[in-house]
Amino acid sequence: MSVFQNVSAFLGRNGFPIGGPDINSVIAGLLYDMQQGLDAGSGEGPMDARQPMIPTWGMPPEKTPKNTSVVVIDAGGTNFRSCLVTFDADGNPSISDLEKCSMPGIERELSKDEFFDQIATNLDHLKNKSTRIGFCFSYAMKILPDGDGEVLSFSKEINAKAVIGSKVGACLSEALVKRGWNKPERIVLLNDTTAALLAGASRNVPGMKYSSYVGLILGTGMNSAYIEYNPIKKIEGQVATPPPAQIVVCESGMFDKLPRSSFDIAFDSSTNTPGRYVMEKMCSGAYLGPLATFALKAAAMEGLFSEQVASRLAALPKADLYDIDQFLYGPYRHDTVLGDVVAPGTQDDYDTMYLILDAMIERSARLTAAVISSCVIKSGKGVCPTKPVCVLCNGTTFYKTHNLRSRIHGYLDKYLSDQRHLYFDIVAMDNDITLGTAIGALSSSAEN
């Protein structure tokens, strides 16, 4: 029997078939869940939406801000970044006073006061440099009509349960005033996918027109945002005149209507949020490495590796996505974590490890393509090849992971353009989250 046959049988027995899952089936499930979330919000029933489908009450502005500055905060993953963004008379942005530190709640459980006090402390270098603050808060939150955001949950292993239910802008404003700030005129909360979408919409490409915009994050976590052009049932009555169209944050990483392998289930039970963020744990950067470690250890126990390699895998505490990439980009390097593990093994050991790890990347590509596809389809745009949907993608997992980006693009070509005649344009932009957050904080849409 070949190594491919062995690995295929092993993965299939554990509910992780090579070449799966079926992308159209995942798209269908996502579209169902998205509409359920727009109609009623997320729930706990088996067929309730898991994606909360969060309305933002805003749209991309028609013009770029000019002659103004805004404090920008980017809190997501493991890093907390803050800076000042200044737009000149022509609307050209510049970034200054940039600092980066660890995200509060990474190392230990924080109380509500501790969480916001740490954020305020991190902003001391920007004290009173603008009356406006744009806060990119990359966790599930309900965006309120006044631009504030109410925390729904934390992912990415942030330990701050007491913050859930809090209004981020109001709480931060109080913490800043305690540290001697003038009370901010306005703190506008955005998700990183909203910021990515706004950054994509701000690009001025001569001769190019887009019919709509999508923001995708595939880095430490996973999420998407798109523009919904139909009335949203669950917000009826919340404001006198709901916007005719608005950006919606899906929280795609929370989607759970898809098959999971025994590795997924075992890994999920070891996290801080068992049963939640199912999709994110199957394909984002914070989780792919630990998930792959579960699979490799299971393969060793089931006899797919030689005794020498199996014993080394048993002693391996954890591999990160970086370790996976190092192996896939250079299998025969022995100065890497996984290269060292497989060094005393046979050719079959090398090939077995490669195929198992590559299967993880393949599934991530398929799921990510399904997420992007569902956003384009749900927008109802992209029907003209000369007016595609602009999809701004952000995240090191998307751009750096071995063979991931090219596979995603190939699946989008097949399942959007070839099968559905819907057209898209994948774009990137330097400082996209920072600039998108600044635009969101200063745009007229934030006044609604």
CSV table of C-alpha atoms in Angstrom, one decimal:
chain,number,residue,atom,x,y,z
A,1,MET,CA,0.0,0.0,0.0
A,2,SER,CA,1.2,3.5,-0.7
A,3,VAL,CA,1.7,6.3,1.9
A,4,PHE,CA,-1.2,8.2,0.3
A,5,GLN,CA,-3.5,5.2,0.8
A,6,ASN,CA,-2.5,4.8,4.4
A,7,VAL,CA,-3.0,8.5,5.2
A,8,SER,CA,-6.3,8.6,3.3
A,9,ALA,CA,-7.6,5.7,5.3
A,10,PHE,CA,-6.3,7.1,8.6
A,11,LEU,CA,-7.9,10.6,8.0
A,12,GLY,CA,-11.1,9.1,6.6
A,13,ARG,CA,-11.5,6.8,9.7
A,14,ASN,CA,-11.2,9.9,11.9
A,15,GLY,CA,-13.7,11.9,9.9
A,16,PHE,CA,-11.1,14.0,8.1
A,17,PRO,CA,-11.2,12.9,4.4
A,18,ILE,CA,-8.5,14.1,2.0
A,19,GLY,CA,-10.2,16.3,-0.6
A,20,GLY,CA,-13.0,17.5,1.6
A,21,PRO,CA,-15.2,19.0,2.7
A,22,ASP,CA,-17.5,19.7,-0.3
A,23,ILE,CA,-17.3,23.4,-0.8
A,24,ASN,CA,-20.8,23.9,-2.2
A,25,SER,CA,-22.3,22.1,0.8
A,26,VAL,CA,-20.4,24.4,3.2
A,27,ILE,CA,-21.6,27.5,1.1
A,28,ALA,CA,-25.2,26.3,1.4
A,29,GLY,CA,-24.9,25.8,5.2
A,30,LEU,CA,-23.2,29.2,5.6
A,31,LEU,CA,-26.0,31.0,3.6
A,32,TYR,CA,-28.7,29.3,5.7
A,33,ASP,CA,-26.9,30.3,8.9
A,34,MET,CA,-26.3,33.9,7.6
A,35,GLN,CA,-30.0,34.4,6.9
A,36,GLN,CA,-31.1,32.9,10.2
A,37,GLY,CA,-28.7,35.3,11.9
A,38,LEU,CA,-30.1,38.3,10.0
A,39,ASP,CA,-33.7,37.3,10.8
A,40,ALA,CA,-33.4,36.3,14.4
A,41,GLY,CA,-29.8,36.5,15.6
A,42,SER,CA,-27.7,33.7,17.0
A,43,GLY,CA,-29.2,31.0,19.3
A,44,GLU,CA,-28.4,27.8,21.1
A,45,GLY,CA,-30.8,25.5,19.2
A,46,PRO,CA,-29.2,23.0,16.8
A,47,MET,CA,-30.6,24.8,13.7
A,48,ASP,CA,-30.3,28.3,15.1
A,49,ALA,CA,-27.7,30.6,13.7
A,50,ARG,CA,-24.3,30.5,15.2
A,51,GLN,CA,-23.1,33.5,13.2
A,52,PRO,CA,-24.6,36.5,15.0
A,53,MET,CA,-24.6,38.6,11.7
A,54,ILE,CA,-23.9,41.9,13.4
A,55,PRO,CA,-25.2,45.1,11.7
A,56,THR,CA,-22.8,48.0,11.8
A,57,TRP,CA,-25.2,50.8,10.8
A,58,GLY,CA,-22.6,52.1,8.4
A,59,MET,CA,-21.4,52.1,4.8
A,60,PRO,CA,-18.2,53.0,3.2
A,61,PRO,CA,-18.0,56.8,3.0
A,62,GLU,CA,-18.1,58.5,-0.4
A,63,LYS,CA,-15.1,60.7,0.3
A,64,THR,CA,-11.8,60.3,2.3
A,65,PRO,CA,-11.4,62.4,5.4
A,66,LYS,CA,-9.2,65.5,5.1
A,67,ASN,CA,-7.3,67.9,7.4
A,68,THR,CA,-7.9,65.8,10.6
A,69,SER,CA,-6.4,63.3,12.9
A,70,VAL,CA,-7.7,60.3,14.8
A,71,VAL,CA,-6.3,58.0,17.5
A,72,VAL,CA,-6.5,54.4,16.2
A,73,ILE,CA,-6.5,51.2,18.3
A,74,ASP,CA,-6.1,47.8,16.9
A,75,ALA,CA,-6.8,45.1,19.5
A,76,GLY,CA,-6.8,41.6,18.2
A,77,GLY,CA,-5.0,38.3,18.3
A,78,THR,CA,-1.9,38.5,20.6
A,79,ASN,CA,-1.0,42.2,19.8
A,80,PHE,CA,-2.4,45.5,20.9
A,81,ARG,CA,-1.4,48.4,18.5
A,82,SER,CA,-2.1,52.1,18.8
A,83,CYS,CA,-1.1,55.1,16.7
A,84,LEU,CA,-2.2,58.5,15.4
A,85,VAL,CA,-3.5,58.6,11.8
A,86,THR,CA,-3.5,62.1,10.1
A,87,PHE,CA,-5.2,62.9,6.8
A,88,ASP,CA,-3.7,65.9,4.9
A,89,ALA,CA,-5.6,68.4,2.7
A,90,ASP,CA,-5.7,65.9,-0.1
A,91,GLY,CA,-6.9,63.0,2.0
A,92,ASN,CA,-3.5,61.3,2.1
A,93,PRO,CA,-3.0,59.4,5.4
A,94,SER,CA,0.1,59.2,7.5
A,95,ILE,CA,0.8,57.1,10.6
A,96,SER,CA,2.8,58.3,13.6
A,97,ASP,CA,3.3,57.4,17.3
A,98,LEU,CA,2.9,53.7,16.6
A,99,GLU,CA,3.4,51.4,19.6
A,100,LYS,CA,2.7,47.7,20.0
A,101,CYS,CA,2.4,45.6,23.1
A,102,SER,CA,0.6,42.4,24.3
A,103,MET,CA,-3.2,42.2,24.2
A,104,PRO,CA,-4.7,42.5,27.7
A,105,GLY,CA,-6.0,39.1,28.9
A,106,ILE,CA,-3.4,37.0,27.2
A,107,GLU,CA,-1.5,36.0,30.3
A,108,ARG,CA,-4.2,35.8,33.0
A,109,GLU,CA,-7.9,36.4,33.7
A,110,LEU,CA,-8.7,40.1,34.1
A,111,SER,CA,-11.5,41.9,35.7
A,112,LYS,CA,-13.5,44.5,33.8
A,113,ASP,CA,-11.7,47.4,35.4
A,114,GLU,CA,-8.3,45.8,34.9
A,115,PHE,CA,-9.0,45.1,31.3
A,116,PHE,CA,-9.9,48.7,30.5
A,117,ASP,CA,-7.3,50.2,32.7
A,118,GLN,CA,-4.6,48.2,30.8
A,119,ILE,CA,-6.0,49.5,27.5
A,120,ALA,CA,-5.9,53.1,28.8
A,121,THR,CA,-2.4,52.7,30.1
A,122,ASN,CA,-1.3,51.4,26.7
A,123,LEU,CA,-2.6,54.7,25.2
A,124,ASP,CA,-0.6,57.1,27.4
A,125,HIS,CA,1.6,58.1,24.4
A,126,LEU,CA,-1.4,59.4,22.5
A,127,LYS,CA,-3.0,61.4,25.4
A,128,ASN,CA,-5.3,64.1,24.0
A,129,LYS,CA,-3.8,64.1,20.5
A,130,SER,CA,-7.3,63.8,19.0
A,131,THR,CA,-10.9,64.1,20.1
A,132,ARG,CA,-11.8,61.0,18.1
A,133,ILE,CA,-10.8,57.4,18.7
A,134,GLY,CA,-11.3,54.6,16.2
A,135,PHE,CA,-11.2,51.2,18.0
A,136,CYS,CA,-10.8,48.1,16.0
A,137,PHE,CA,-11.9,45.4,18.4
A,138,SER,CA,-11.5,42.0,16.8
A,139,TYR,CA,-13.9,40.0,18.9
A,140,ALA,CA,-17.6,39.4,18.7
A,141,MET,CA,-19.6,42.5,19.7
A,142,LYS,CA,-22.9,44.1,19.0
A,143,ILE,CA,-22.4,47.4,17.2
A,144,LEU,CA,-24.8,50.0,18.5
A,145,PRO,CA,-26.4,52.8,16.4
A,146,ASP,CA,-24.3,55.4,18.2
A,147,GLY,CA,-21.0,53.7,17.2
A,148,ASP,CA,-20.2,52.0,20.5
A,149,GLY,CA,-19.9,48.2,20.8
A,150,GLU,CA,-21.2,45.7,23.3
A,151,VAL,CA,-18.9,42.6,23.8
A,152,LEU,CA,-20.6,39.3,23.0
A,153,SER,CA,-17.7,36.9,23.6
A,154,PHE,CA,-14.0,36.5,23.4
A,155,SER,CA,-12.0,34.1,21.2
A,156,LYS,CA,-8.3,33.6,20.6
A,157,GLU,CA,-7.9,32.5,24.2
A,158,ILE,CA,-8.4,36.0,25.7
A,159,ASN,CA,-9.2,35.8,29.5
A,160,ALA,CA,-11.6,38.6,30.3
A,161,LYS,CA,-15.0,37.0,30.9
A,162,ALA,CA,-16.1,39.9,33.1
A,163,VAL,CA,-15.9,42.3,30.1
A,164,ILE,CA,-18.6,40.4,28.2
A,165,GLY,CA,-21.7,42.6,28.0
A,166,SER,CA,-19.8,45.8,28.5
A,167,LYS,CA,-19.9,48.8,26.2
A,168,VAL,CA,-16.3,49.1,25.1
A,169,GLY,CA,-16.3,52.8,24.1
A,170,ALA,CA,-18.1,54.0,27.2
A,171,CYS,CA,-15.9,51.9,29.5
A,172,LEU,CA,-12.7,53.0,27.8
A,173,SER,CA,-13.8,56.7,27.9
A,174,GLU,CA,-14.2,56.4,31.7
A,175,ALA,CA,-10.8,54.7,32.0
A,176,LEU,CA,-9.1,57.4,29.9
A,177,VAL,CA,-10.6,60.3,31.9
A,178,LYS,CA,-9.3,58.6,35.1
A,179,ARG,CA,-5.8,58.8,33.6
A,180,GLY,CA,-6.1,62.5,32.9
A,181,TRP,CA,-7.5,62.6,29.3
A,182,ASN,CA,-10.1,65.1,28.2
A,183,LYS,CA,-13.3,63.1,27.6
A,184,PRO,CA,-13.2,61.9,24.0
A,185,GLU,CA,-15.7,63.4,21.7
A,186,ARG,CA,-16.4,60.0,20.2
A,187,ILE,CA,-15.1,56.4,20.3
A,188,VAL,CA,-16.2,54.4,17.3
A,189,LEU,CA,-16.0,50.6,17.5
A,190,LEU,CA,-15.2,48.5,14.5
A,191,ASN,CA,-14.5,44.9,13.9
A,192,ASP,CA,-11.3,44.2,12.0
A,193,THR,CA,-13.3,42.8,9.1
A,194,THR,CA,-15.2,46.1,8.9
A,195,ALA,CA,-11.9,48.0,8.9
A,196,ALA,CA,-10.6,45.7,6.1
A,197,LEU,CA,-13.8,46.3,4.0
A,198,LEU,CA,-13.5,50.1,4.5
A,199,ALA,CA,-9.9,50.0,3.5
A,200,GLY,CA,-10.7,48.1,0.4
A,201,ALA,CA,-13.4,50.6,-0.4
A,202,SER,CA,-11.0,53.5,0.0
A,203,ARG,CA,-8.6,52.2,-2.7
A,204,ASN,CA,-8.5,54.5,-5.7
A,205,VAL,CA,-7.6,52.3,-8.7
A,206,PRO,CA,-7.9,54.3,-12.0
A,207,GLY,CA,-10.3,52.7,-14.4
A,208,MET,CA,-11.7,50.2,-11.9
A,209,LYS,CA,-15.2,50.0,-10.5
A,210,TYR,CA,-16.4,47.6,-7.9
A,211,SER,CA,-20.0,46.6,-7.3
A,212,SER,CA,-19.5,45.9,-3.5
A,213,TYR,CA,-16.9,45.0,-0.9
A,214,VAL,CA,-16.0,42.2,1.4
A,215,GLY,CA,-13.5,42.1,4.2
A,216,LEU,CA,-11.8,38.8,5.2
A,217,ILE,CA,-9.5,38.1,8.1
A,218,LEU,CA,-7.6,34.9,8.2
A,219,GLY,CA,-4.8,35.3,10.7
A,220,THR,CA,-4.8,34.4,14.4
A,221,GLY,CA,-8.6,34.1,14.0
A,222,MET,CA,-11.1,34.1,11.2
A,223,ASN,CA,-14.0,36.4,10.2
A,224,SER,CA,-15.7,38.1,7.4
A,225,ALA,CA,-17.8,41.2,6.6
A,226,TYR,CA,-19.9,42.2,3.6
A,227,ILE,CA,-22.6,44.7,2.6
A,228,GLU,CA,-26.2,43.6,3.0
A,229,TYR,CA,-28.6,45.4,0.6
A,230,ASN,CA,-31.8,43.9,1.9
A,231,PRO,CA,-33.8,44.9,5.0
A,232,ILE,CA,-32.6,43.1,8.2
A,233,LYS,CA,-35.5,41.7,10.0
A,234,LYS,CA,-34.0,41.5,13.5
A,235,ILE,CA,-33.3,45.3,13.7
A,236,GLU,CA,-36.9,46.4,12.7
A,237,GLY,CA,-38.0,49.0,15.2
A,238,GLN,CA,-34.6,49.7,16.6
A,239,VAL,CA,-34.3,53.0,14.8
A,240,ALA,CA,-36.9,55.1,13.0
A,241,THR,CA,-35.3,54.7,9.6
A,242,PRO,CA,-33.0,51.7,9.2
A,243,PRO,CA,-30.2,52.3,6.5
A,244,PRO,CA,-31.1,50.8,3.1
A,245,ALA,CA,-27.8,49.0,3.1
A,246,GLN,CA,-25.1,48.5,5.7
A,247,ILE,CA,-22.0,46.5,6.5
A,248,VAL,CA,-22.6,43.3,8.4
A,249,VAL,CA,-20.0,41.4,10.4
A,250,CYS,CA,-20.7,37.7,10.1
A,251,GLU,CA,-18.4,36.3,12.8
A,252,SER,CA,-17.8,33.4,10.4
A,253,GLY,CA,-15.5,31.6,12.9
A,254,MET,CA,-18.5,30.8,15.0
A,255,PHE,CA,-20.2,28.7,12.2
A,256,ASP,CA,-20.7,25.1,13.2
A,257,LYS,CA,-22.9,23.4,10.6
A,258,LEU,CA,-20.2,21.3,9.1
A,259,PRO,CA,-18.6,17.9,9.8
A,260,ARG,CA,-15.8,17.7,12.4
A,261,SER,CA,-13.1,15.1,12.7
A,262,SER,CA,-12.2,13.3,15.9
A,263,PHE,CA,-9.1,15.6,16.0
A,264,ASP,CA,-11.3,18.7,15.9
A,265,ILE,CA,-13.5,17.4,18.8
A,266,ALA,CA,-10.5,16.4,20.9
A,267,PHE,CA,-8.7,19.7,20.3
A,268,ASP,CA,-11.9,21.7,20.9
A,269,SER,CA,-12.4,20.1,24.3
A,270,SER,CA,-8.9,21.3,25.3
A,271,THR,CA,-9.5,25.0,24.6
A,272,ASN,CA,-11.0,27.8,26.7
A,273,THR,CA,-14.2,27.9,24.6
A,274,PRO,CA,-15.3,24.3,24.0
A,275,GLY,CA,-18.2,24.0,21.5
A,276,ARG,CA,-17.7,27.6,20.2
A,277,TYR,CA,-15.8,29.1,17.3
A,278,VAL,CA,-16.0,25.8,15.5
A,279,MET,CA,-15.0,27.1,12.1
A,280,GLU,CA,-12.2,29.3,13.4
A,281,LYS,CA,-10.7,26.3,15.2
A,282,MET,CA,-10.7,24.3,11.9
A,283,CYS,CA,-8.8,26.8,9.8
A,284,SER,CA,-7.2,29.8,11.5
A,285,GLY,CA,-3.7,30.5,12.5
A,286,ALA,CA,-4.1,30.2,16.3
A,287,TYR,CA,-5.5,26.7,16.0
A,288,LEU,CA,-4.1,24.9,13.0
A,289,GLY,CA,-0.8,24.1,14.7
A,290,PRO,CA,-2.3,22.6,17.9
A,291,LEU,CA,-4.9,20.8,15.8
A,292,ALA,CA,-2.3,19.3,13.6
A,293,THR,CA,-0.4,18.1,16.7
A,294,PHE,CA,-3.4,16.1,17.8
A,295,ALA,CA,-3.6,14.5,14.3
A,296,LEU,CA,0.1,13.7,14.2
A,297,LYS,CA,0.0,12.1,17.7
A,298,ALA,CA,-3.0,10.1,16.7
A,299,ALA,CA,-1.3,8.9,13.5
A,300,ALA,CA,1.7,7.9,15.6
A,301,MET,CA,-0.5,5.9,18.0
A,302,GLU,CA,-2.2,4.2,15.1
A,303,GLY,CA,1.1,3.0,13.5
A,304,LEU,CA,1.5,5.4,10.6
A,305,PHE,CA,5.0,6.4,11.7
A,306,SER,CA,8.1,4.4,12.5
A,307,GLU,CA,8.9,3.7,16.1
A,308,GLN,CA,11.7,6.3,16.2
A,309,VAL,CA,9.4,9.1,14.9
A,310,ALA,CA,6.4,7.9,16.9
A,311,SER,CA,8.3,8.3,20.1
A,312,ARG,CA,9.4,11.8,19.2
A,313,LEU,CA,5.8,12.8,18.3
A,314,ALA,CA,4.6,11.4,21.6
A,315,ALA,CA,7.0,13.7,23.4
A,316,LEU,CA,6.2,16.8,21.3
A,317,PRO,CA,4.3,19.3,23.5
A,318,LYS,CA,2.8,21.3,20.6
A,319,ALA,CA,3.5,22.5,17.1
A,320,ASP,CA,2.4,26.0,15.9
A,321,LEU,CA,1.4,27.0,12.4
A,322,TYR,CA,4.9,28.4,12.0
A,323,ASP,CA,6.3,25.0,12.6
A,324,ILE,CA,4.0,23.4,10.1
A,325,ASP,CA,5.0,26.0,7.5
A,326,GLN,CA,8.7,25.5,8.1
A,327,PHE,CA,8.3,21.8,7.5
A,328,LEU,CA,6.1,22.1,4.4
A,329,TYR,CA,8.4,24.7,2.9
A,330,GLY,CA,11.5,22.6,3.7
A,331,PRO,CA,10.8,19.1,4.7
A,332,TYR,CA,14.4,18.0,4.9
A,333,ARG,CA,15.6,20.8,7.2
A,334,HIS,CA,16.6,19.4,10.5
A,335,ASP,CA,16.8,22.8,12.3
A,336,THR,CA,13.0,23.0,12.5
A,337,VAL,CA,10.6,21.6,15.1
A,338,LEU,CA,9.0,19.0,12.9
A,339,GLY,CA,12.1,18.5,10.7
A,340,ASP,CA,13.9,17.4,13.9
A,341,VAL,CA,11.1,15.1,14.9
A,342,VAL,CA,11.1,13.2,11.6
A,343,ALA,CA,14.9,13.3,11.1
A,344,PRO,CA,15.7,9.7,12.2
A,345,GLY,CA,12.8,8.4,10.2
A,346,THR,CA,12.2,6.8,6.8
A,347,GLN,CA,11.0,8.4,3.5
A,348,ASP,CA,7.6,7.1,4.4
A,349,ASP,CA,7.7,9.1,7.7
A,350,TYR,CA,8.5,12.3,5.8
A,351,ASP,CA,5.7,11.7,3.3
A,352,THR,CA,3.2,10.8,5.9
A,353,MET,CA,3.9,13.9,7.9
A,354,TYR,CA,3.7,16.0,4.8
A,355,LEU,CA,0.3,14.6,3.7
A,356,ILE,CA,-1.3,15.0,7.1
A,357,LEU,CA,-0.2,18.6,7.4
A,358,ASP,CA,-1.1,19.4,3.9
A,359,ALA,CA,-4.6,18.0,4.4
A,360,MET,CA,-5.0,20.6,7.2
A,361,ILE,CA,-4.0,23.4,4.9
A,362,GLU,CA,-6.3,22.0,2.1
A,363,ARG,CA,-9.3,22.0,4.4
A,364,SER,CA,-8.5,25.5,5.6
A,365,ALA,CA,-8.4,26.6,1.9
A,366,ARG,CA,-11.8,25.0,1.2
A,367,LEU,CA,-13.5,26.5,4.2
A,368,THR,CA,-12.1,30.0,3.6
A,369,ALA,CA,-13.2,29.8,0.0
A,370,ALA,CA,-16.7,28.9,1.2
A,371,VAL,CA,-16.7,31.9,3.6
A,372,ILE,CA,-15.7,34.4,0.9
A,373,SER,CA,-18.1,32.8,-1.6
A,374,SER,CA,-21.0,33.1,0.8
A,375,CYS,CA,-20.4,36.8,1.4
A,376,VAL,CA,-20.2,37.5,-2.3
A,377,ILE,CA,-23.4,35.5,-3.0
A,378,LYS,CA,-25.3,37.0,-0.1
A,379,SER,CA,-24.4,40.6,-1.3
A,380,GLY,CA,-26.2,39.9,-4.6
A,381,LYS,CA,-23.4,41.8,-6.4
A,382,GLY,CA,-20.6,40.8,-8.7
A,383,VAL,CA,-22.8,39.8,-11.6
A,384,CYS,CA,-20.9,42.0,-14.1
A,385,PRO,CA,-17.3,40.9,-14.9
A,386,THR,CA,-16.2,44.6,-15.2
A,387,LYS,CA,-17.7,45.4,-11.7
A,388,PRO,CA,-16.5,42.6,-9.5
A,389,VAL,CA,-16.8,42.4,-5.7
A,390,CYS,CA,-13.6,43.7,-4.0
A,391,VAL,CA,-12.4,41.3,-1.4
A,392,LEU,CA,-9.7,42.7,0.8
A,393,CYS,CA,-8.0,39.9,2.6
A,394,ASN,CA,-5.9,40.4,5.7
A,395,GLY,CA,-3.8,38.1,7.8
A,396,THR,CA,-0.5,36.2,7.8
A,397,THR,CA,-2.3,32.9,7.7
A,398,PHE,CA,-3.9,33.9,4.4
A,399,TYR,CA,-0.7,35.2,2.8
A,400,LYS,CA,2.1,33.2,4.3
A,401,THR,CA,0.7,29.6,4.9
A,402,HIS,CA,2.1,27.1,2.5
A,403,ASN,CA,-0.1,26.8,-0.7
A,404,LEU,CA,-3.1,28.3,1.0
A,405,ARG,CA,-3.7,31.5,-0.9
A,406,SER,CA,-3.3,29.9,-4.3
A,407,ARG,CA,-5.8,27.2,-3.4
A,408,ILE,CA,-8.3,29.6,-2.1
A,409,HIS,CA,-8.1,31.7,-5.3
A,410,GLY,CA,-8.5,28.5,-7.4
A,411,TYR,CA,-11.6,27.4,-5.5
A,412,LEU,CA,-13.1,30.9,-5.8
A,413,ASP,CA,-12.5,30.8,-9.6
A,414,LYS,CA,-14.3,27.5,-9.7
A,415,TYR,CA,-17.2,27.9,-7.3
A,416,LEU,CA,-18.0,31.6,-7.9
A,417,SER,CA,-16.9,32.6,-11.4
A,418,ASP,CA,-17.2,29.3,-13.3
A,419,GLN,CA,-20.2,27.8,-11.6
A,420,ARG,CA,-22.2,30.9,-10.6
A,421,HIS,CA,-20.9,33.6,-13.0
A,422,LEU,CA,-20.1,35.9,-10.0
A,423,TYR,CA,-16.9,37.9,-10.2
A,424,PHE,CA,-14.4,39.0,-7.5
A,425,ASP,CA,-11.1,40.7,-7.1
A,426,ILE,CA,-8.8,39.7,-4.2
A,427,VAL,CA,-6.8,42.7,-3.1
A,428,ALA,CA,-4.3,43.6,-0.4
A,429,MET,CA,-3.3,47.0,1.1
A,430,ASP,CA,-0.6,48.1,3.5
A,431,ASN,CA,-1.8,49.2,6.9
A,432,ASP,CA,-5.3,48.2,5.9
A,433,ILE,CA,-6.8,47.7,9.4
A,434,THR,CA,-5.3,50.9,10.7
A,435,LEU,CA,-6.5,53.1,7.8
A,436,GLY,CA,-9.9,51.4,7.7
A,437,THR,CA,-10.4,52.0,11.4
A,438,ALA,CA,-9.4,55.7,11.0
A,439,ILE,CA,-11.8,56.1,8.1
A,440,GLY,CA,-14.6,54.4,10.0
A,441,ALA,CA,-14.1,56.7,13.0
A,442,LEU,CA,-14.1,59.9,10.9
A,443,SER,CA,-16.7,59.1,8.2
A,444,SER,CA,-20.2,60.5,8.2
A,445,SER,CA,-21.6,57.0,8.5
A,446,ALA,CA,-20.3,56.8,12.0
A,447,GLU,CA,-22.6,59.7,12.9
A,448,ASN,CA,-25.8,57.6,12.2
